[in-house]
CSV table of C-alpha atoms in Angstrom, one decimal:
chain,number,residue,atom,x,y,z
A,56,UNK,CA,35.4,84.3,120.0
A,57,UNK,CA,32.3,85.2,121.9
A,58,UNK,CA,29.4,82.6,122.0
A,59,UNK,CA,26.4,83.5,119.6
A,60,UNK,CA,23.1,82.1,121.3
A,61,UNK,CA,20.0,80.7,119.3
A,62,UNK,CA,18.3,83.8,119.6
A,63,UNK,CA,21.5,85.4,118.0
A,64,UNK,CA,22.7,87.5,120.9
A,65,UNK,CA,26.4,87.7,121.6
A,66,UNK,CA,27.4,87.0,125.4
A,67,UNK,CA,30.8,87.2,126.8
A,68,UNK,CA,32.1,83.9,128.3
A,69,UNK,CA,32.5,83.8,132.4
A,70,UNK,CA,30.5,86.6,132.9
A,71,UNK,CA,31.8,89.9,131.4
A,72,UNK,CA,29.9,92.2,129.8
A,73,UNK,CA,27.2,91.2,126.4
A,74,UNK,CA,28.6,92.4,123.2
A,75,UNK,CA,26.0,94.9,121.8
A,76,UNK,CA,27.5,95.5,118.6
A,77,UNK,CA,28.4,99.3,119.8
A,78,UNK,CA,32.3,100.3,120.5
A,79,UNK,CA,33.8,99.7,124.1
A,80,UNK,CA,36.3,101.8,125.4
A,81,UNK,CA,38.5,99.6,127.8
A,82,UNK,CA,40.8,101.7,130.7
A,83,UNK,CA,44.4,101.6,130.6
A,84,UNK,CA,45.9,99.2,133.1
A,85,UNK,CA,48.2,100.9,135.4
A,86,UNK,CA,51.4,99.3,136.8
A,87,UNK,CA,51.2,98.7,140.7
A,88,UNK,CA,52.9,101.7,141.3
A,89,UNK,CA,50.4,103.4,139.9
A,90,UNK,CA,52.5,104.8,136.8
A,91,UNK,CA,51.3,104.1,132.7
A,92,UNK,CA,52.7,101.0,131.8
A,93,UNK,CA,55.4,102.5,129.3
A,94,UNK,CA,58.2,100.4,128.1
A,95,UNK,CA,60.9,100.3,130.2
A,96,UNK,CA,64.5,101.4,129.3
A,97,UNK,CA,66.9,98.5,129.1
A,98,UNK,CA,69.4,99.1,131.5
A,99,UNK,CA,72.8,97.3,131.6
A,100,UNK,CA,73.4,95.4,134.7
A,101,UNK,CA,76.7,96.8,136.5
A,102,UNK,CA,78.7,93.1,135.6
A,103,UNK,CA,77.9,93.1,132.4
A,104,UNK,CA,79.3,96.9,132.0
A,105,UNK,CA,83.0,95.4,133.8
A,106,UNK,CA,83.2,92.5,131.7
A,107,UNK,CA,83.2,94.7,129.0
A,108,UNK,CA,85.4,97.5,130.3
A,109,UNK,CA,88.1,94.1,131.4
A,110,UNK,CA,87.7,92.9,127.6
A,111,UNK,CA,88.7,96.3,126.6
A,112,UNK,CA,91.6,96.3,128.6
A,113,UNK,CA,92.8,92.8,127.9
A,114,UNK,CA,92.6,93.6,124.3
A,115,UNK,CA,94.8,97.0,124.6
A,116,UNK,CA,97.3,94.9,126.9
A,117,UNK,CA,97.7,92.1,124.3
A,118,UNK,CA,98.1,94.6,121.6
A,119,UNK,CA,100.6,96.6,123.5
A,120,UNK,CA,102.4,93.4,124.7
A,121,UNK,CA,102.6,92.1,121.1
A,122,UNK,CA,104.3,95.7,119.9
A,123,UNK,CA,106.5,95.5,122.8
A,124,UNK,CA,107.8,92.4,121.7
A,125,UNK,CA,108.2,93.2,118.3
A,126,UNK,CA,110.1,96.6,119.2
A,127,UNK,CA,112.5,94.4,121.0
A,128,UNK,CA,113.6,92.6,118.2
A,129,UNK,CA,113.2,95.7,115.2
A,130,UNK,CA,113.9,99.1,117.3
A,131,UNK,CA,117.8,100.0,117.3
A,132,UNK,CA,119.4,103.3,118.8
A,133,UNK,CA,120.2,105.8,116.5
A,134,UNK,CA,123.9,107.2,116.5
A,135,UNK,CA,122.8,110.9,115.7
A,136,UNK,CA,120.7,111.0,119.0
A,137,UNK,CA,117.4,111.4,120.0
A,138,UNK,CA,114.4,113.0,117.4
A,139,UNK,CA,113.8,116.3,117.2
A,140,UNK,CA,110.4,115.4,116.4
A,141,UNK,CA,107.4,112.9,117.4
A,142,UNK,CA,105.1,111.0,115.0
A,143,UNK,CA,102.1,112.4,116.7
A,144,UNK,CA,103.4,116.1,116.1
A,145,UNK,CA,104.9,115.6,112.6
A,146,UNK,CA,107.9,113.6,112.0
A,147,UNK,CA,109.9,112.3,108.4
A,148,UNK,CA,110.7,109.0,108.5
A,149,UNK,CA,113.1,107.7,105.8
A,150,UNK,CA,112.4,104.1,104.4
A,151,UNK,CA,115.7,102.6,102.6
A,152,UNK,CA,115.3,99.4,100.6
A,153,UNK,CA,118.6,97.7,101.0
A,154,UNK,CA,120.2,95.3,98.8
A,155,UNK,CA,122.1,93.0,101.6
A,156,UNK,CA,123.1,89.2,100.7
A,157,UNK,CA,123.8,88.1,103.7
A,158,UNK,CA,125.1,84.7,102.4
A,159,UNK,CA,127.7,86.9,100.5
A,160,UNK,CA,129.0,89.5,102.8
A,161,UNK,CA,131.8,90.2,99.9
A,162,UNK,CA,128.9,91.7,97.5
A,163,UNK,CA,128.5,94.5,99.7
A,164,UNK,CA,125.5,96.4,100.4
A,165,UNK,CA,123.5,99.2,98.9
A,166,UNK,CA,120.6,101.0,98.9
A,167,UNK,CA,118.3,100.7,96.4
A,168,UNK,CA,114.9,103.0,97.4
A,169,UNK,CA,114.8,105.9,99.5
A,170,UNK,CA,111.5,107.2,100.2
A,171,UNK,CA,111.0,110.1,102.5
A,172,UNK,CA,107.3,110.0,104.8
A,173,UNK,CA,106.1,113.0,106.5
A,174,UNK,CA,104.0,111.6,109.1
A,175,UNK,CA,101.6,113.7,111.2
A,176,UNK,CA,99.5,112.1,113.7
A,177,UNK,CA,97.3,114.6,115.0
A,178,UNK,CA,96.7,115.7,111.4
A,179,UNK,CA,95.8,112.2,110.5
A,180,UNK,CA,97.6,112.7,107.1
A,181,UNK,CA,100.7,111.3,105.3
A,182,UNK,CA,102.6,112.1,102.5
A,183,UNK,CA,105.5,110.3,100.2
A,184,UNK,CA,108.6,111.9,98.6
A,185,UNK,CA,110.6,109.5,96.6
A,186,UNK,CA,114.2,110.5,95.8
A,187,UNK,CA,116.1,108.8,92.8
A,188,UNK,CA,119.3,106.9,93.3
A,189,UNK,CA,121.0,108.2,91.0
A,190,UNK,CA,120.9,111.8,92.6
A,191,UNK,CA,124.4,113.4,93.0
A,192,UNK,CA,125.0,114.6,96.2
A,193,UNK,CA,128.7,115.1,98.3
A,194,UNK,CA,129.8,112.3,100.5
A,195,UNK,CA,132.9,112.9,102.7
A,196,UNK,CA,135.3,110.8,100.9
A,197,UNK,CA,134.2,109.9,97.7
A,198,UNK,CA,133.4,113.4,96.7
A,199,UNK,CA,130.2,113.4,94.0
A,200,UNK,CA,128.4,110.4,93.9
A,201,UNK,CA,124.9,109.0,93.9
A,202,UNK,CA,123.0,109.4,96.9
A,203,UNK,CA,122.4,105.6,97.2
A,204,UNK,CA,125.8,105.3,97.6
A,205,UNK,CA,125.6,106.9,101.3
A,206,UNK,CA,124.3,104.1,103.1
A,207,UNK,CA,127.1,101.9,102.0
A,208,UNK,CA,129.4,104.3,102.9
A,209,UNK,CA,128.2,104.6,106.1
A,210,UNK,CA,127.9,100.7,106.5
A,211,UNK,CA,131.6,100.2,106.1
A,212,UNK,CA,132.9,103.4,108.3
A,213,UNK,CA,130.7,102.7,111.1
A,214,UNK,CA,133.5,103.2,114.1
A,215,UNK,CA,135.3,106.1,112.0
A,216,UNK,CA,131.7,107.8,111.8
A,217,UNK,CA,129.9,107.1,115.2
A,218,UNK,CA,132.2,105.7,117.5
A,219,UNK,CA,132.6,101.8,119.3
A,220,UNK,CA,129.3,100.1,119.7
A,221,UNK,CA,127.5,101.2,116.6
A,222,UNK,CA,126.7,98.2,114.3
A,223,UNK,CA,126.9,98.8,110.5
A,224,UNK,CA,123.2,98.9,109.9
A,225,UNK,CA,123.0,101.7,112.5
A,226,UNK,CA,126.0,103.7,110.5
A,227,UNK,CA,124.4,103.1,107.4
A,228,UNK,CA,121.1,104.1,108.0
A,229,UNK,CA,122.5,107.2,110.2
A,230,UNK,CA,124.3,108.5,107.0
A,231,UNK,CA,121.8,107.9,104.5
A,232,UNK,CA,119.7,110.2,107.2
A,233,UNK,CA,122.0,113.1,106.9
A,234,UNK,CA,122.6,112.9,103.7
A,235,UNK,CA,119.0,112.8,102.9
A,236,UNK,CA,119.0,116.0,104.9
A,237,UNK,CA,121.5,117.7,103.5
A,238,UNK,CA,120.5,117.4,99.9
A,239,UNK,CA,116.9,118.7,101.1
A,240,UNK,CA,118.7,121.7,102.7
A,241,UNK,CA,116.6,120.8,106.1
A,242,UNK,CA,118.5,122.5,108.2
A,243,UNK,CA,117.0,125.9,107.0
A,244,UNK,CA,113.7,124.2,107.8
A,245,UNK,CA,115.0,123.7,111.3
A,246,UNK,CA,114.3,119.9,110.7
A,247,UNK,CA,116.2,116.8,109.6
A,248,UNK,CA,115.1,113.3,108.9
A,249,UNK,CA,114.0,112.3,112.6
A,250,UNK,CA,113.8,108.2,112.1
A,251,UNK,CA,114.7,106.1,109.8
A,252,UNK,CA,113.1,102.6,108.5
A,253,UNK,CA,115.8,99.8,106.9
A,254,UNK,CA,113.8,97.5,105.0
A,255,UNK,CA,115.5,94.5,103.0
A,256,UNK,CA,114.0,92.6,99.8
A,257,UNK,CA,113.3,89.1,101.8
A,258,UNK,CA,111.3,91.6,104.7
A,259,UNK,CA,109.3,93.4,102.1
A,260,UNK,CA,108.0,90.3,100.5
A,261,UNK,CA,107.2,88.8,104.1
A,262,UNK,CA,105.6,91.8,105.2
A,263,UNK,CA,103.0,91.3,102.5
A,264,UNK,CA,102.8,87.7,102.8
A,265,UNK,CA,101.9,88.5,106.5
A,266,UNK,CA,98.8,90.8,105.4
A,267,UNK,CA,97.8,87.9,102.7
A,268,UNK,CA,99.1,90.0,99.9
A,269,UNK,CA,98.0,93.2,98.2
A,270,UNK,CA,95.5,94.5,95.1
A,271,UNK,CA,97.7,96.6,92.8
A,272,UNK,CA,95.5,98.2,89.9
A,273,UNK,CA,98.1,97.9,87.3
A,274,UNK,CA,97.8,101.3,85.1
A,275,UNK,CA,99.6,100.1,81.6
A,276,UNK,CA,101.5,96.6,80.5
A,277,UNK,CA,104.6,96.3,81.8
A,278,UNK,CA,107.4,94.2,80.1
A,279,UNK,CA,111.3,93.6,81.0
A,280,UNK,CA,113.2,91.2,79.5
A,281,UNK,CA,116.1,91.8,82.3
A,282,UNK,CA,114.8,91.2,85.6
A,283,UNK,CA,117.7,90.3,87.9
A,284,UNK,CA,117.6,87.6,90.0
A,285,UNK,CA,119.0,86.4,93.4
A,286,UNK,CA,121.8,84.4,91.3
A,287,UNK,CA,122.8,87.2,89.2
A,288,UNK,CA,121.0,86.1,86.5
A,289,UNK,CA,118.1,88.0,84.4
A,290,UNK,CA,114.4,86.5,83.6
A,291,UNK,CA,111.5,87.9,81.7
A,292,UNK,CA,108.4,89.4,83.9
A,293,UNK,CA,105.5,90.6,82.5
A,294,UNK,CA,102.2,92.7,84.1
A,295,UNK,CA,99.1,93.4,82.2
A,296,UNK,CA,96.9,96.7,82.8
A,297,UNK,CA,94.2,96.4,86.2
A,298,UNK,CA,93.3,95.3,89.4
A,299,UNK,CA,95.6,92.0,90.4
A,300,UNK,CA,96.1,90.5,93.9
A,301,UNK,CA,99.8,90.2,94.4
A,302,UNK,CA,101.8,87.9,97.0
A,303,UNK,CA,105.1,89.3,98.2
A,304,UNK,CA,107.5,87.7,95.7
A,305,UNK,CA,105.3,89.2,92.6
A,306,UNK,CA,105.4,92.8,94.7
A,307,UNK,CA,108.7,92.9,95.1
A,308,UNK,CA,109.3,92.3,91.4
A,309,UNK,CA,106.4,95.0,90.6
A,310,UNK,CA,108.0,97.5,92.7
A,311,UNK,CA,112.0,96.7,91.6
A,312,UNK,CA,111.3,96.5,87.6
A,313,UNK,CA,112.4,99.7,85.7
A,314,UNK,CA,113.6,98.3,82.5
A,315,UNK,CA,110.3,98.6,80.9
A,316,UNK,CA,110.0,102.4,81.6
A,317,UNK,CA,112.9,104.3,84.0
A,318,UNK,CA,113.7,104.4,87.3
A,319,UNK,CA,111.1,107.2,87.5
A,320,UNK,CA,108.4,104.3,86.7
A,321,UNK,CA,109.8,102.5,89.3
A,322,UNK,CA,109.2,104.9,91.7
A,323,UNK,CA,105.8,105.6,91.0
A,324,UNK,CA,105.0,102.0,91.9
A,325,UNK,CA,106.6,101.7,95.1
A,326,UNK,CA,104.6,104.6,95.8
A,327,UNK,CA,101.4,102.3,94.8
A,328,UNK,CA,102.6,99.4,96.6
A,329,UNK,CA,102.7,101.3,99.8
A,330,UNK,CA,99.3,102.7,99.1
A,331,UNK,CA,98.2,99.3,98.4
A,332,UNK,CA,99.7,98.1,102.1
A,333,UNK,CA,97.9,100.7,103.8
A,334,UNK,CA,95.0,99.9,101.9
A,335,UNK,CA,94.9,96.1,103.1
A,336,UNK,CA,95.7,97.6,106.7
A,337,UNK,CA,92.7,99.3,106.6
A,338,UNK,CA,90.5,97.0,105.4
A,339,UNK,CA,90.4,95.0,109.1
A,340,UNK,CA,89.1,96.1,112.5
A,341,UNK,CA,91.2,96.5,115.4
A,342,UNK,CA,91.3,92.9,116.7
A,343,UNK,CA,92.1,91.9,113.7
A,344,UNK,CA,95.4,94.6,112.9
A,345,UNK,CA,95.9,93.0,116.5
A,346,UNK,CA,96.4,90.2,115.5
A,347,UNK,CA,98.6,90.7,112.4
A,348,UNK,CA,101.0,91.7,114.9
A,349,UNK,CA,102.5,88.4,115.8
A,350,UNK,CA,102.4,87.3,112.1
A,351,UNK,CA,104.6,90.2,111.2
A,352,UNK,CA,106.9,89.7,113.8
A,353,UNK,CA,107.3,86.0,113.1
A,354,UNK,CA,108.0,87.0,109.3
A,355,UNK,CA,110.1,89.8,109.5
A,356,UNK,CA,112.2,89.0,112.4
A,357,UNK,CA,112.8,85.4,113.8
A,358,UNK,CA,114.6,85.0,116.7
A,359,UNK,CA,118.6,84.1,116.2
A,360,UNK,CA,118.5,85.6,113.0
A,361,UNK,CA,118.9,89.1,111.6
A,362,UNK,CA,115.6,91.4,111.7
A,363,UNK,CA,114.8,92.0,108.1
A,364,UNK,CA,113.2,95.0,108.8
A,365,UNK,CA,115.0,97.4,111.5
A,366,UNK,CA,114.1,100.7,112.8
A,367,UNK,CA,115.1,103.9,114.6
A,368,UNK,CA,111.4,104.5,115.3
A,369,UNK,CA,110.5,103.5,118.9
A,370,UNK,CA,107.2,101.7,117.9
A,371,UNK,CA,106.0,100.7,121.6
A,372,UNK,CA,106.1,104.8,122.8
A,373,UNK,CA,102.8,105.6,124.0
A,374,UNK,CA,102.9,108.9,121.3
A,375,UNK,CA,104.0,106.9,118.3
A,376,UNK,CA,101.1,104.2,119.6
A,377,UNK,CA,98.6,107.3,119.2
A,378,UNK,CA,100.0,108.7,116.4
A,379,UNK,CA,99.7,105.4,114.6
A,380,UNK,CA,96.1,105.0,115.8
A,381,UNK,CA,94.7,108.2,115.0
A,382,UNK,CA,96.3,108.1,111.2
A,383,UNK,CA,94.8,104.6,111.0
A,384,UNK,CA,91.4,105.9,112.4
A,385,UNK,CA,91.2,108.8,109.7
A,386,UNK,CA,93.5,108.1,106.7
A,387,UNK,CA,92.0,107.5,103.2
A,388,UNK,CA,94.7,105.6,101.5
A,389,UNK,CA,94.0,107.3,98.1
A,390,UNK,CA,94.5,110.7,99.4
A,391,UNK,CA,98.2,109.6,100.8
A,392,UNK,CA,100.1,112.4,99.4
A,393,UNK,CA,102.6,111.0,96.8
A,394,UNK,CA,105.5,113.2,95.5
A,395,UNK,CA,108.5,112.7,93.2
A,396,UNK,CA,111.7,114.3,92.4
A,397,UNK,CA,111.5,113.5,88.7
A,398,UNK,CA,112.0,115.5,85.2
A,399,UNK,CA,109.1,117.7,84.5
A,400,UNK,CA,108.8,118.7,88.2
A,401,UNK,CA,112.3,119.7,89.3
A,402,UNK,CA,114.9,121.0,86.3
A,403,UNK,CA,117.6,118.3,86.1
A,404,UNK,CA,121.3,118.2,84.5
A,405,UNK,CA,123.4,115.6,84.1
A,406,UNK,CA,126.9,114.5,84.7
A,407,UNK,CA,127.4,111.1,83.1
A,408,UNK,CA,124.7,108.8,84.9
A,409,UNK,CA,124.2,111.2,87.8
A,410,UNK,CA,121.2,113.7,87.9
A,411,UNK,CA,121.6,117.3,89.4
A,412,UNK,CA,118.7,118.4,90.4
A,413,UNK,CA,117.8,122.4,90.7
A,414,UNK,CA,117.7,123.3,94.3
A,415,UNK,CA,115.1,125.9,93.8
A,416,UNK,CA,112.9,123.7,92.6
A,417,UNK,CA,113.6,120.9,95.0
A,418,UNK,CA,112.6,122.9,97.5
A,419,UNK,CA,109.5,124.3,96.1
A,420,UNK,CA,108.7,120.7,96.1
A,421,UNK,CA,109.7,119.8,99.5
A,422,UNK,CA,107.3,122.7,100.9
A,423,UNK,CA,104.7,121.1,98.8
A,424,UNK,CA,105.4,117.6,100.6
A,425,UNK,CA,105.6,119.3,104.2
A,426,UNK,CA,101.8,120.8,103.5
A,427,UNK,CA,99.1,119.1,104.2
A,428,UNK,CA,97.1,117.1,101.4
A,429,UNK,CA,94.2,119.0,99.8
A,430,UNK,CA,93.5,121.3,96.4
A,431,UNK,CA,95.6,124.0,97.5
A,432,UNK,CA,98.7,121.6,97.6
A,433,UNK,CA,98.6,119.9,94.5
A,434,UNK,CA,97.6,123.1,92.2
A,435,UNK,CA,96.4,120.7,89.8
A,436,UNK,CA,96.0,121.6,86.1
A,437,UNK,CA,93.1,120.5,83.9
A,438,UNK,CA,92.4,119.9,80.6
A,439,UNK,CA,89.2,119.3,78.8
A,440,UNK,CA,88.8,117.3,75.7
A,441,UNK,CA,85.4,116.9,74.0
A,442,UNK,CA,84.3,113.2,73.1
A,443,UNK,CA,80.3,114.2,72.7
A,444,UNK,CA,81.0,116.2,69.3
A,445,UNK,CA,79.0,119.3,70.2
A,446,UNK,CA,81.0,122.1,69.0
A,447,UNK,CA,82.2,124.5,71.8
A,448,UNK,CA,81.3,122.1,74.3
A,449,UNK,CA,84.4,121.4,75.7
A,450,UNK,CA,85.3,125.0,75.7
A,451,UNK,CA,82.4,126.2,77.6
A,452,UNK,CA,82.8,123.5,80.3
A,453,UNK,CA,86.4,125.2,80.5
A,454,UNK,CA,84.9,127.9,81.5
A,455,UNK,CA,82.1,126.9,84.0
A,456,UNK,CA,84.8,124.7,85.9
A,457,UNK,CA,87.0,127.7,86.0
A,458,UNK,CA,84.6,129.8,87.4
A,459,UNK,CA,84.9,126.9,90.2
A,460,UNK,CA,88.2,127.6,90.6
A,461,UNK,CA,90.1,124.9,88.6
A,462,UNK,CA,93.1,125.6,86.6
A,463,UNK,CA,92.5,124.9,82.9
A,464,UNK,CA,94.7,124.4,79.9
A,465,UNK,CA,93.2,125.1,76.5
A,466,UNK,CA,90.5,122.9,75.2
A,467,UNK,CA,90.7,120.1,72.7
A,468,UNK,CA,88.7,117.3,70.9
A,469,UNK,CA,89.1,113.9,72.3
A,470,UNK,CA,90.4,111.1,69.4
A,471,UNK,CA,87.5,109.6,67.4
A,472,UNK,CA,85.8,106.9,69.3
A,473,UNK,CA,82.0,106.2,71.3
A,474,UNK,CA,82.4,108.1,74.8
A,475,UNK,CA,78.8,107.4,76.0
A,476,UNK,CA,79.9,108.8,79.6
A,477,UNK,CA,82.1,111.6,80.9
A,478,UNK,CA,84.9,110.8,82.7
A,479,UNK,CA,87.9,112.7,84.7
A,480,UNK,CA,91.1,110.6,84.8
A,481,UNK,CA,93.5,111.3,87.2
A,482,UNK,CA,97.1,111.3,85.8
A,483,UNK,CA,98.9,112.9,88.6
A,484,UNK,CA,98.9,113.1,92.5
A,485,UNK,CA,96.3,115.3,92.2
A,486,UNK,CA,93.6,112.8,94.1
A,487,UNK,CA,91.5,116.2,96.2
A,488,UNK,CA,90.8,118.0,93.0
A,489,UNK,CA,90.1,114.7,90.8
A,490,UNK,CA,87.4,114.0,93.1
A,491,UNK,CA,86.0,117.5,93.2
A,492,UNK,CA,85.9,117.7,89.5
A,493,UNK,CA,83.8,114.2,88.9
A,494,UNK,CA,81.4,115.2,91.8
A,495,UNK,CA,80.8,118.7,90.0
A,496,UNK,CA,80.6,117.0,87.0
A,497,UNK,CA,79.2,113.8,87.9
A,498,UNK,CA,81.6,111.9,85.9
A,499,UNK,CA,83.3,108.7,86.4
A,500,UNK,CA,86.9,108.7,88.2
A,501,UNK,CA,89.8,106.8,86.5
A,502,UNK,CA,93.3,106.6,88.3
A,503,UNK,CA,95.5,106.6,85.7
A,504,UNK,CA,96.1,108.2,82.0
A,505,UNK,CA,93.4,108.2,79.1
A,506,UNK,CA,94.0,106.2,76.1
A,507,UNK,CA,95.4,107.8,73.1
A,508,UNK,CA,95.3,111.4,74.2
A,509,UNK,CA,98.8,112.9,75.5
A,510,UNK,CA,98.2,116.0,77.8
A,511,UNK,CA,100.7,117.8,80.2
A,512,UNK,CA,97.4,118.3,82.5
A,513,UNK,CA,97.7,116.8,86.0
A,514,UNK,CA,93.4,115.6,85.3
A,515,UNK,CA,91.9,115.2,82.2
A,516,UNK,CA,88.1,115.4,81.1
A,517,UNK,CA,86.7,113.8,78.6
A,518,UNK,CA,83.2,114.9,77.8
A,519,UNK,CA,80.9,111.8,76.9
A,520,UNK,CA,77.3,112.0,75.4
A,521,UNK,CA,75.6,112.3,79.0
A,522,UNK,CA,77.3,116.1,79.3
A,523,UNK,CA,75.7,116.6,75.7
A,524,UNK,CA,72.4,115.2,76.3
A,525,UNK,CA,72.1,117.5,79.7
A,526,UNK,CA,73.6,120.6,78.2
């Protein structure tokens, strides 16, 4: 601040120009080189760049070493020969959940779950297809049998089927894969089951525990009074509806229980668990995922013990790693395609407790399973219910939706009650259609069945007061 002498005139200290009350224009100072003094763009020193590259290479190398170590323990050769397809370009992977009592070999083995995964690395998508274990197929010797007997048959006849040096597990996996391929008529499509993953109950629970648990949104209350225990007894299990965190043991019970509904309800829950596992992995960054690998290896493949998970998928191969990396970077777990062979989707007849599925319906379902996820493959049907009490609202909304390309069933009135907001209920495996529908209506989206409403539609819309007020 300039000093002010007694005569009232400001002066500039140190001999500067006296201040007269007028605005003074200052010249821009130049740099020594003569160029304007502008902020300089920050340049990264070469050392920092090299250090960053070295860190990236180190992390990738560490991750690959961990995967290679895991592969040495869990990857086995396929006695059927090399696969026809790569996971990077699209492959069929059969997941077999097996009940093996290693401490009681006299009990034998049996497959508890058969789930096919269509894995397309380049496309970045995954579809699931569950096959009921009571499905009737033809085996080599027993004749008409349940499809879950295929693994046990191969397990018991390893040498006769595939020659010396093939373990019972390898033979069981191979024979189950060939049986599934024949049942789905893959040969007519020029394909087969390419890879197999075998998971026993302990491995399933250990995998989830290594992830720190998973979150499951239970759609409805489940009570099973006779859930089987490892000592051949039974116990009562109960699940309340709503989101809940589950450890491995709890998730295994959720995936296996079936007495509260049916085996078809169980396959739905198994697919839901797979989706939750993917969701749990997706929530981690790449460094955290790499750190998971040694935990997984320790949980499922302890040294000196039979691995709880065995696979013919070459997880350490470059094409497999690239496929997994691409899917992990792009896949939304909510958009995993979930298909099931079940009544209502496929016509069925019974032979005792065996299920004989209509071949044409199965072929149509397989075609959808092989198609990248999207509205076209979902073929969703929508039904609109009027919860706002405005006459003709459901009909007019249905006409609007039909004009936007949706397939509509006849509209109806919602049960008596309060419906302040419009809600879209995704009942079937139709996430793409349900999302677009909810966005178009500005509605909430709920995965599950609407309370108090029975509908044949894949998606149910209950119109609320918000739509009535904005009409």
